[in-house]
Amino acid sequence: MTTQYKKTTIGSHRLKAESLMMGYGYDPQLSEGSIKCPNFQTSTFVFKSASEGKDFFDVVSGRRQLKDGEQAGLVYSRFNNPTIEIAENRIALWDNAQECAITGSGMSAISTVLMALSQPGDVIVYSEPIYGGSDTLINGILSQFGIKAVGFMSNGGLNALENAIETAQQLGTISVILVETPDNPTNNLVDIAGCKALAVKAATKQCKQPVLAIDNTMLGPVWQRPLEHGADLCLYSLTKYVGGHSDLIGGSCSGSKELIAKIRKMRNSIGTTMDSNTAWLILRSLETLKIRMKAATEGAQQVVEFLNQHEKVKRIDYPGLLTEDNPQYAVYQKQCSGAGSTFSFEVEGGQEAAFAVLDKLQLIKLAVSLGGTESLAQHPAAMTHSGVAKERREEIGITDGLIRISIGIEDPEDLIADLANALA
Ligand SMILES: *Cc1c(COP(=O)(O)O)cnc(C)c1O
């Protein structure tokens, strides 16, 4: 039976995620009629009886499967908590997923997924450039547990992935193909449906099909929904656009019931769960997610137009500027519905010139991170990507004159004035 607060349709009309963010999954009658879901700031839950406690434990530890429509009983907030579960249900709606598991950070989502799905001897295939934390995790931490890794360049297209799969299969079984699209900071796109086809093909040469996991932090869930293009898992750093106010750290992973059950089991054991207070902030953020991402993207488009005509700007990496002659244009048309608001541009004059621009900005703050209401700018070569060897950086376009910017929801004309002044 679908209860009123879990309805996603009116008659035959299907409601959109943005309309469901204000109420889905929450029954006010269970909380004194409170219109808003409370923050269930509690570590543990009282059982009605010993046998109920036993049964609830059987469910959270996976000894008993839930019947259709049955809800897991509440035990302890490392396993489950109403505020967290409602946030998970709402993110699953955005991703068009059966289930979602939220975690304490984007990195804990990625590490929990890779650990849940890999065994010693397995190989992870990943796109490059990848988020620095993911790179350290894959090459510096998981390697300690006998999990190997092979990278491929995201600007190398599906050929690069196919070659990496071949190399990886000589080393072992591929457990996960982890792809960031668009990549950061150069905004190259990887064809998600094409990756899935290669994962299916790879399965003919090994005992299990590699799980295709997309880190959707940069465009999702408003401008890109990887599960609709064949991905098995959709991951977020909720710290960025979804949280959206630069005031929390969080992560999530959406996918099928079966995969998320495995990921939850790992999360509940190693304790990468989110706390209820952060989950409550996520619920607040999800209500305005679409209008924030829309406003930021519209602002970014205006800023890009300005920079594109500026004589001191050599290059801009922004999906909205792709032209039909670029093979990535077709990928953009197929899997993205918007270009987002984080992009990079290169100024003439290398690091000295780039630093001078960054130091002159007044409205735009000089900080790493992205996806917040305020605009942020940083220097990838000296900051987020300083761990990448200089030669490699040049090869992948992270030059010394490159500045990454995340446009927030300020008035675009004010942002342009700030940039015009800094560039002058
Ligand atoms: C920030 C980020 C992460 C890591 O998320 P945290 O919340 O900082 O742990 C992972 N992937 C991408 C693309 C990111 O931008």
Short mmCIF file of C-alpha atoms and ligand atoms in Angstrom, two decimals:
data_model
loop_
_atom_site.label_atom_id
_atom_site.label_comp_id
_atom_site.label_asym_id
_atom_site.label_seq_id
_atom_site.Cartn_x
_atom_site.Cartn_y
_atom_site.Cartn_z
CA MET A 1 0.00 0.00 0.00
CA THR A 2 1.33 3.44 -0.90
CA THR A 3 0.63 5.90 1.88
CA GLN A 4 -0.35 9.48 1.02
CA TYR A 5 3.08 10.91 1.87
CA LYS A 6 4.81 8.50 -0.51
CA LYS A 7 2.59 9.28 -3.51
CA THR A 8 4.45 10.46 -6.61
CA THR A 9 1.42 10.91 -8.89
CA ILE A 10 -1.89 12.75 -9.03
CA GLY A 11 -4.13 10.46 -11.04
CA SER A 12 -2.01 9.64 -14.09
CA HIS A 13 0.06 12.82 -13.72
CA ARG A 14 3.60 12.13 -12.54
CA LEU A 15 4.98 14.69 -10.12
CA LYS A 16 8.51 16.03 -10.63
CA ALA A 17 11.24 15.70 -8.03
CA GLU A 18 11.27 19.43 -7.26
CA SER A 19 7.59 19.28 -6.28
CA LEU A 20 8.13 16.31 -3.99
CA MET A 21 11.07 17.78 -2.02
CA MET A 22 8.74 19.56 0.41
CA GLY A 23 6.89 16.50 1.66
CA TYR A 24 7.87 13.14 0.19
CA GLY A 25 8.41 10.32 2.64
CA TYR A 26 7.42 12.29 5.74
CA ASP A 27 4.16 11.76 7.65
CA PRO A 28 3.40 14.88 9.75
CA GLN A 29 0.97 12.90 11.89
CA LEU A 30 3.89 10.95 13.35
CA SER A 31 5.47 14.22 14.56
CA GLU A 32 2.68 16.28 16.20
CA GLY A 33 1.59 17.65 12.81
CA SER A 34 4.91 19.48 12.29
CA ILE A 35 5.00 20.60 8.64
CA LYS A 36 8.76 20.11 8.55
CA CYS A 37 10.52 16.85 9.25
CA PRO A 38 12.22 17.21 12.64
CA ASN A 39 15.89 16.56 13.14
CA PHE A 40 15.75 13.22 14.96
CA GLN A 41 18.86 14.06 16.96
CA THR A 42 19.14 10.72 18.70
CA SER A 43 21.71 7.96 18.69
CA THR A 44 19.36 5.10 19.58
CA PHE A 45 15.69 4.05 19.42
CA VAL A 46 13.47 2.37 22.05
CA PHE A 47 12.06 -1.05 21.15
CA LYS A 48 8.48 -1.94 22.13
CA SER A 49 9.53 -5.44 23.11
CA ALA A 50 12.58 -7.70 23.15
CA SER A 51 11.26 -9.74 20.22
CA GLU A 52 10.77 -6.56 18.19
CA GLY A 53 14.39 -5.59 18.96
CA LYS A 54 15.54 -9.03 17.80
CA ASP A 55 13.59 -8.73 14.56
CA PHE A 56 14.86 -5.19 13.85
CA PHE A 57 18.44 -6.44 14.31
CA ASP A 58 17.79 -9.33 11.93
CA VAL A 59 16.77 -6.78 9.28
CA VAL A 60 19.59 -4.22 9.71
CA SER A 61 22.22 -6.94 9.77
CA GLY A 62 20.82 -8.51 6.60
CA ARG A 63 19.74 -11.84 8.16
CA ARG A 64 16.13 -11.18 7.12
CA GLN A 65 15.01 -9.43 3.92
CA LEU A 66 12.23 -6.85 4.12
CA LYS A 67 8.88 -7.83 2.60
CA ASP A 68 7.56 -5.57 -0.18
CA GLY A 69 6.46 -2.24 1.29
CA GLU A 70 7.78 -3.12 4.75
CA GLN A 71 9.98 -0.49 6.46
CA ALA A 72 13.08 -1.41 8.47
CA GLY A 73 12.56 -0.84 12.20
CA LEU A 74 14.70 1.87 13.81
CA VAL A 75 17.63 0.57 15.84
CA TYR A 76 20.62 2.88 16.12
CA SER A 77 21.59 5.97 14.10
CA ARG A 78 24.69 4.43 12.53
CA PHE A 79 22.26 2.04 10.78
CA ASN A 80 19.17 4.16 10.27
CA ASN A 81 17.40 7.30 11.43
CA PRO A 82 14.16 8.88 10.13
CA THR A 83 15.75 12.19 9.07
CA ILE A 84 18.46 10.33 7.14
CA GLU A 85 16.00 7.91 5.53
CA ILE A 86 13.74 10.72 4.33
CA ALA A 87 16.75 12.52 2.82
CA GLU A 88 17.77 9.25 1.10
CA ASN A 89 14.28 8.73 -0.30
CA ARG A 90 14.24 12.26 -1.71
CA ILE A 91 17.67 11.99 -3.37
CA ALA A 92 16.56 8.68 -4.90
CA LEU A 93 13.65 10.57 -6.53
CA TRP A 94 16.06 13.02 -8.20
CA ASP A 95 18.23 10.19 -9.46
CA ASN A 96 15.27 8.07 -10.57
CA ALA A 97 16.73 5.28 -8.42
CA GLN A 98 15.20 2.48 -6.37
CA GLU A 99 17.35 3.32 -3.35
CA CYS A 100 19.91 5.78 -2.02
CA ALA A 101 22.40 5.58 0.85
CA ILE A 102 23.80 8.80 2.29
CA THR A 103 27.21 9.09 3.89
CA GLY A 104 29.24 11.53 5.94
CA SER A 105 31.12 12.99 2.94
CA GLY A 106 31.58 12.58 -0.79
CA MET A 107 34.81 10.69 -0.12
CA SER A 108 33.04 8.32 2.26
CA ALA A 109 30.45 7.60 -0.45
CA ILE A 110 33.25 6.78 -2.93
CA SER A 111 35.33 4.75 -0.45
CA THR A 112 32.30 2.84 0.84
CA VAL A 113 31.24 1.94 -2.72
CA LEU A 114 34.73 0.84 -3.81
CA MET A 115 35.25 -1.21 -0.65
CA ALA A 116 31.80 -2.80 -0.80
CA LEU A 117 32.30 -3.95 -4.39
CA SER A 118 36.01 -4.88 -4.53
CA GLN A 119 38.16 -7.71 -3.22
CA PRO A 120 41.95 -8.07 -3.11
CA GLY A 121 43.19 -8.72 -6.66
CA ASP A 122 40.34 -6.76 -8.26
CA VAL A 123 41.05 -3.74 -10.46
CA ILE A 124 39.31 -0.37 -10.47
CA VAL A 125 39.23 1.45 -13.80
CA TYR A 126 38.84 5.22 -13.40
CA SER A 127 38.71 8.37 -15.51
CA GLU A 128 41.43 11.01 -15.29
CA PRO A 129 41.71 13.74 -14.22
CA ILE A 130 39.71 12.62 -11.19
CA TYR A 131 39.00 14.40 -7.91
CA GLY A 132 42.26 14.49 -5.90
CA GLY A 133 40.75 12.64 -2.92
CA SER A 134 39.56 9.85 -5.21
CA ASP A 135 43.03 9.62 -6.75
CA THR A 136 44.65 9.29 -3.31
CA LEU A 137 42.04 6.74 -2.23
CA ILE A 138 42.47 4.57 -5.33
CA ASN A 139 46.24 4.79 -5.75
CA GLY A 140 47.41 5.38 -2.20
CA ILE A 141 44.94 3.62 0.11
CA LEU A 142 43.10 0.81 -1.67
CA SER A 143 46.44 -0.35 -3.08
CA GLN A 144 47.32 -1.26 0.55
CA PHE A 145 44.51 -3.82 0.43
CA GLY A 146 45.63 -5.41 -2.85
CA ILE A 147 43.12 -3.53 -5.00
CA LYS A 148 44.71 -2.36 -8.25
CA ALA A 149 43.84 0.53 -10.52
CA VAL A 150 44.10 1.58 -14.16
CA GLY A 151 43.25 5.10 -15.30
CA PHE A 152 42.07 6.42 -18.65
CA MET A 153 41.94 10.00 -19.94
CA SER A 154 38.44 11.40 -20.05
CA ASN A 155 39.30 13.40 -23.17
CA GLY A 156 40.38 10.15 -24.87
CA GLY A 157 36.79 9.02 -25.31
CA LEU A 158 35.57 5.43 -25.28
CA ASN A 159 38.74 4.23 -27.06
CA ALA A 160 40.76 5.22 -24.01
CA LEU A 161 38.35 3.33 -21.74
CA GLU A 162 38.43 0.27 -23.97
CA ASN A 163 42.24 0.20 -23.82
CA ALA A 164 42.20 0.64 -20.04
CA ILE A 165 39.73 -2.25 -19.68
CA GLU A 166 42.05 -4.47 -21.72
CA THR A 167 45.06 -3.53 -19.57
CA ALA A 168 43.05 -3.96 -16.36
CA GLN A 169 41.80 -7.42 -17.30
CA GLN A 170 45.40 -8.59 -17.62
CA LEU A 171 45.85 -7.59 -13.96
CA GLY A 172 42.64 -9.08 -12.54
CA THR A 173 38.86 -8.78 -12.42
CA ILE A 174 37.46 -5.28 -12.88
CA SER A 175 35.14 -4.55 -9.94
CA VAL A 176 34.19 -0.93 -10.63
CA ILE A 177 34.50 1.55 -13.48
CA LEU A 178 34.47 4.95 -11.75
CA VAL A 179 33.87 7.92 -14.04
CA GLU A 180 33.68 11.63 -13.34
CA THR A 181 31.83 13.47 -16.07
CA PRO A 182 32.31 16.31 -16.69
CA ASP A 183 35.82 16.06 -15.32
CA ASN A 184 37.33 18.69 -13.08
CA PRO A 185 38.73 21.25 -13.85
CA THR A 186 38.73 20.81 -17.65
CA ASN A 187 35.07 19.79 -18.14
CA ASN A 188 35.67 16.91 -20.58
CA LEU A 189 32.59 14.71 -21.00
CA VAL A 190 32.54 10.91 -21.00
CA ASP A 191 29.71 9.06 -22.78
CA ILE A 192 27.85 7.23 -19.97
CA ALA A 193 25.85 4.90 -22.24
CA GLY A 194 29.07 4.09 -24.11
CA CYS A 195 30.79 3.20 -20.80
CA LYS A 196 27.92 0.89 -19.95
CA ALA A 197 28.24 -0.93 -23.29
CA LEU A 198 31.96 -1.46 -22.58
CA ALA A 199 31.18 -2.72 -19.05
CA VAL A 200 28.76 -5.26 -20.53
CA LYS A 201 31.40 -6.28 -23.09
CA ALA A 202 34.02 -6.62 -20.33
CA ALA A 203 31.74 -9.07 -18.51
CA THR A 204 32.24 -11.66 -21.24
CA LYS A 205 35.89 -11.98 -20.14
CA GLN A 206 35.42 -12.14 -16.36
CA CYS A 207 33.16 -13.70 -13.73
CA LYS A 208 31.18 -10.57 -12.84
CA GLN A 209 30.13 -7.43 -14.69
CA PRO A 210 32.03 -4.29 -13.63
CA VAL A 211 29.75 -1.86 -11.80
CA LEU A 212 29.60 1.49 -13.60
CA ALA A 213 29.67 4.28 -10.99
CA ILE A 214 29.38 7.93 -12.06
CA ASP A 215 30.53 10.73 -9.79
CA ASN A 216 27.74 13.18 -10.68
CA THR A 217 28.82 16.01 -8.37
CA MET A 218 29.39 18.60 -11.11
CA LEU A 219 26.05 18.54 -12.99
CA GLY A 220 23.69 16.41 -10.97
CA PRO A 221 21.01 15.80 -10.29
CA VAL A 222 19.43 18.74 -12.11
CA TRP A 223 21.46 18.70 -15.37
CA GLN A 224 22.53 15.04 -15.57
CA ARG A 225 20.95 11.77 -14.37
CA PRO A 226 23.42 8.95 -15.06
CA LEU A 227 21.10 6.07 -14.10
CA GLU A 228 18.85 7.04 -17.01
CA HIS A 229 21.83 6.46 -19.35
CA GLY A 230 22.74 3.03 -18.03
CA ALA A 231 24.99 3.77 -15.04
CA ASP A 232 24.63 1.36 -12.11
CA LEU A 233 25.45 3.89 -9.39
CA CYS A 234 25.21 7.67 -9.13
CA LEU A 235 27.49 9.25 -6.52
CA TYR A 236 27.58 12.75 -5.08
CA SER A 237 29.60 14.94 -2.89
CA LEU A 238 26.51 16.53 -1.31
CA THR A 239 28.95 19.14 0.00
CA LYS A 240 28.74 20.87 -3.39
CA TYR A 241 25.55 21.75 -5.33
CA VAL A 242 23.12 19.56 -3.38
CA GLY A 243 24.05 20.96 0.05
CA GLY A 244 24.69 24.14 -1.85
CA HIS A 245 25.42 26.63 0.95
CA SER A 246 29.07 25.72 1.74
CA ASP A 247 28.00 24.81 5.28
CA LEU A 248 28.07 21.01 5.38
CA ILE A 249 29.99 17.90 4.29
CA GLY A 250 28.07 14.93 2.91
CA GLY A 251 27.82 12.29 0.21
CA SER A 252 25.39 9.83 -1.34
CA CYS A 253 25.08 6.88 -3.66
CA SER A 254 21.93 5.89 -5.59
CA GLY A 255 21.18 2.72 -7.52
CA SER A 256 19.31 -0.58 -7.47
CA LYS A 257 17.96 -2.12 -4.29
CA GLU A 258 20.48 -4.94 -4.59
CA LEU A 259 23.59 -2.75 -5.00
CA ILE A 260 22.55 -0.25 -2.34
CA ALA A 261 21.97 -3.12 0.13
CA LYS A 262 25.64 -4.11 -0.31
CA ILE A 263 26.77 -0.51 0.08
CA ARG A 264 24.59 0.03 3.18
CA LYS A 265 26.05 -3.08 4.76
CA MET A 266 29.58 -1.74 4.29
CA ARG A 267 28.58 1.76 5.42
CA ASN A 268 26.88 0.48 8.56
CA SER A 269 29.93 -1.63 9.45
CA ILE A 270 32.69 0.88 8.85
CA GLY A 271 30.57 3.78 10.09
CA THR A 272 30.63 6.15 7.13
CA THR A 273 27.05 7.19 7.90
CA MET A 274 25.86 10.82 7.95
CA ASP A 275 24.61 12.42 11.18
CA SER A 276 20.96 13.50 11.46
CA ASN A 277 21.73 17.20 11.79
CA THR A 278 23.52 17.23 8.43
CA ALA A 279 20.72 15.14 6.89
CA TRP A 280 18.25 17.75 8.15
CA LEU A 281 20.27 20.47 6.40
CA ILE A 282 20.23 18.34 3.24
CA LEU A 283 16.40 18.21 3.42
CA ARG A 284 16.38 22.01 3.66
CA SER A 285 18.78 22.26 0.69
CA LEU A 286 16.87 19.82 -1.54
CA GLU A 287 13.84 22.13 -1.53
CA THR A 288 15.77 24.87 -3.38
CA LEU A 289 18.16 22.66 -5.37
CA LYS A 290 16.59 23.27 -8.77
CA ILE A 291 16.20 27.05 -8.45
CA ARG A 292 19.76 27.37 -7.14
CA MET A 293 21.31 25.30 -9.92
CA LYS A 294 19.20 27.10 -12.51
CA ALA A 295 20.17 30.56 -11.28
CA ALA A 296 23.85 29.61 -11.00
CA THR A 297 23.88 28.14 -14.51
CA GLU A 298 22.19 31.22 -16.00
CA GLY A 299 24.75 33.40 -14.23
CA ALA A 300 27.61 31.20 -15.46
CA GLN A 301 26.40 31.53 -19.06
CA GLN A 302 26.55 35.33 -18.82
CA VAL A 303 29.98 35.26 -17.19
CA VAL A 304 31.24 32.86 -19.90
CA GLU A 305 29.94 35.17 -22.63
CA PHE A 306 31.87 38.03 -21.06
CA LEU A 307 35.09 36.04 -20.65
CA ASN A 308 34.81 34.60 -24.15
CA GLN A 309 35.17 38.10 -25.61
CA HIS A 310 37.90 39.24 -23.25
CA GLU A 311 41.30 39.74 -24.92
CA LYS A 312 43.26 38.39 -21.92
CA VAL A 313 41.35 35.09 -21.85
CA LYS A 314 42.98 32.38 -23.99
CA ARG A 315 40.65 29.45 -23.47
CA ILE A 316 37.45 28.50 -21.60
CA ASP A 317 36.51 24.92 -20.68
CA TYR A 318 32.73 25.07 -20.49
CA PRO A 319 30.36 22.42 -21.95
CA GLY A 320 27.99 25.20 -23.06
CA LEU A 321 30.66 26.38 -25.55
CA LEU A 322 31.02 23.02 -27.34
CA THR A 323 30.45 23.25 -31.07
CA GLU A 324 29.11 20.57 -33.40
CA ASP A 325 32.54 19.73 -34.84
CA ASN A 326 33.68 18.58 -31.38
CA PRO A 327 32.91 14.87 -30.72
CA GLN A 328 31.93 15.82 -27.15
CA TYR A 329 29.07 17.93 -28.49
CA ALA A 330 27.00 14.81 -29.24
CA VAL A 331 27.70 13.45 -25.75
CA TYR A 332 26.58 16.75 -24.24
CA GLN A 333 23.36 16.74 -26.26
CA LYS A 334 22.65 13.14 -25.30
CA GLN A 335 23.24 13.12 -21.55
CA CYS A 336 23.20 16.69 -20.18
CA SER A 337 20.31 19.12 -19.97
CA GLY A 338 22.42 22.07 -18.83
CA ALA A 339 26.07 23.14 -18.66
CA GLY A 340 26.31 23.81 -14.93
CA SER A 341 28.18 26.67 -13.29
CA THR A 342 31.72 25.41 -12.64
CA PHE A 343 34.29 25.98 -15.37
CA SER A 344 37.89 26.97 -15.99
CA PHE A 345 39.48 29.70 -18.06
CA GLU A 346 43.09 30.40 -18.95
CA VAL A 347 44.55 33.88 -18.78
CA GLU A 348 47.58 35.12 -20.73
CA GLY A 349 50.73 35.35 -18.60
CA GLY A 350 50.84 32.11 -16.61
CA GLN A 351 50.78 31.79 -12.83
CA GLU A 352 51.77 35.38 -12.13
CA ALA A 353 48.87 36.75 -14.15
CA ALA A 354 46.42 34.19 -12.76
CA PHE A 355 47.44 34.96 -9.16
CA ALA A 356 47.07 38.70 -9.84
CA VAL A 357 43.50 38.16 -11.06
CA LEU A 358 42.65 35.96 -8.06
CA ASP A 359 44.11 38.47 -5.59
CA LYS A 360 42.10 41.35 -7.11
CA LEU A 361 38.68 39.68 -6.93
CA GLN A 362 36.38 41.32 -4.40
CA LEU A 363 32.94 39.68 -4.66
CA ILE A 364 34.19 36.27 -5.81
CA LYS A 365 35.96 34.54 -2.92
CA LEU A 366 39.34 32.86 -3.27
CA ALA A 367 38.64 29.31 -2.05
CA VAL A 368 38.49 25.71 -3.25
CA SER A 369 35.18 23.79 -3.34
CA LEU A 370 32.26 24.60 -5.62
CA GLY A 371 28.50 24.50 -5.95
CA GLY A 372 27.67 26.94 -3.16
CA THR A 373 25.46 30.03 -3.26
CA GLU A 374 28.60 32.20 -3.35
CA SER A 375 31.02 32.29 -6.26
CA LEU A 376 34.48 30.83 -5.63
CA ALA A 377 37.67 30.92 -7.65
CA GLN A 378 40.94 29.02 -7.26
CA HIS A 379 44.13 28.08 -9.12
CA PRO A 380 44.07 24.31 -9.95
CA ALA A 381 47.82 23.99 -10.70
CA ALA A 382 48.82 25.51 -7.33
CA MET A 383 45.85 24.26 -5.27
CA THR A 384 43.39 21.42 -6.05
CA HIS A 385 45.65 19.74 -8.63
CA SER A 386 49.06 20.62 -7.17
CA GLY A 387 49.56 16.90 -6.42
CA VAL A 388 49.59 16.13 -10.16
CA ALA A 389 53.10 16.29 -11.68
CA LYS A 390 53.69 19.46 -13.73
CA GLU A 391 54.30 17.58 -16.95
CA ARG A 392 51.10 15.64 -16.53
CA ARG A 393 49.23 18.83 -15.67
CA GLU A 394 50.34 20.52 -18.90
CA GLU A 395 49.36 17.41 -20.85
CA ILE A 396 45.80 17.49 -19.53
CA GLY A 397 45.35 21.24 -19.84
CA ILE A 398 45.88 22.29 -16.22
CA THR A 399 48.21 25.09 -17.23
CA ASP A 400 49.71 27.74 -14.93
CA GLY A 401 47.35 30.38 -16.28
CA LEU A 402 44.23 28.33 -15.55
CA ILE A 403 41.64 29.59 -13.05
CA ARG A 404 38.65 27.51 -11.97
CA ILE A 405 35.52 29.34 -11.01
CA SER A 406 32.25 28.16 -9.48
CA ILE A 407 29.46 30.64 -10.12
CA GLY A 408 26.95 31.12 -7.31
CA ILE A 409 23.64 32.96 -7.25
CA GLU A 410 24.86 36.56 -7.07
CA ASP A 411 23.70 39.00 -9.75
CA PRO A 412 25.66 38.04 -12.91
CA GLU A 413 26.37 41.70 -13.74
CA ASP A 414 28.07 42.11 -10.37
CA LEU A 415 30.21 39.03 -11.02
CA ILE A 416 31.15 40.37 -14.45
CA ALA A 417 32.09 43.74 -12.91
CA ASP A 418 34.31 41.93 -10.40
CA LEU A 419 36.05 39.90 -13.13
CA ALA A 420 36.38 42.90 -15.47
CA ASN A 421 38.09 44.86 -12.69
CA ALA A 422 40.40 41.95 -11.76
CA LEU A 423 41.37 41.26 -15.38
CA ALA A 424 42.10 44.93 -16.06
C1 LIG B 1 34.34 17.49 -3.54
C2 LIG B 1 34.29 16.32 -4.42
C3 LIG B 1 34.41 15.02 -3.89
C4 LIG B 1 34.67 14.76 -2.43
O1 LIG B 1 33.60 15.16 -1.63
P1 LIG B 1 33.76 15.54 -0.08
O2 LIG B 1 32.35 15.87 0.30
O3 LIG B 1 34.69 16.70 0.01
O4 LIG B 1 34.29 14.35 0.62
C5 LIG B 1 34.32 13.97 -4.78
N1 LIG B 1 34.13 14.16 -6.09
C6 LIG B 1 34.01 15.39 -6.63
C7 LIG B 1 33.80 15.53 -8.11
C8 LIG B 1 34.09 16.51 -5.81
O5 LIG B 1 34.00 17.72 -6.35
#
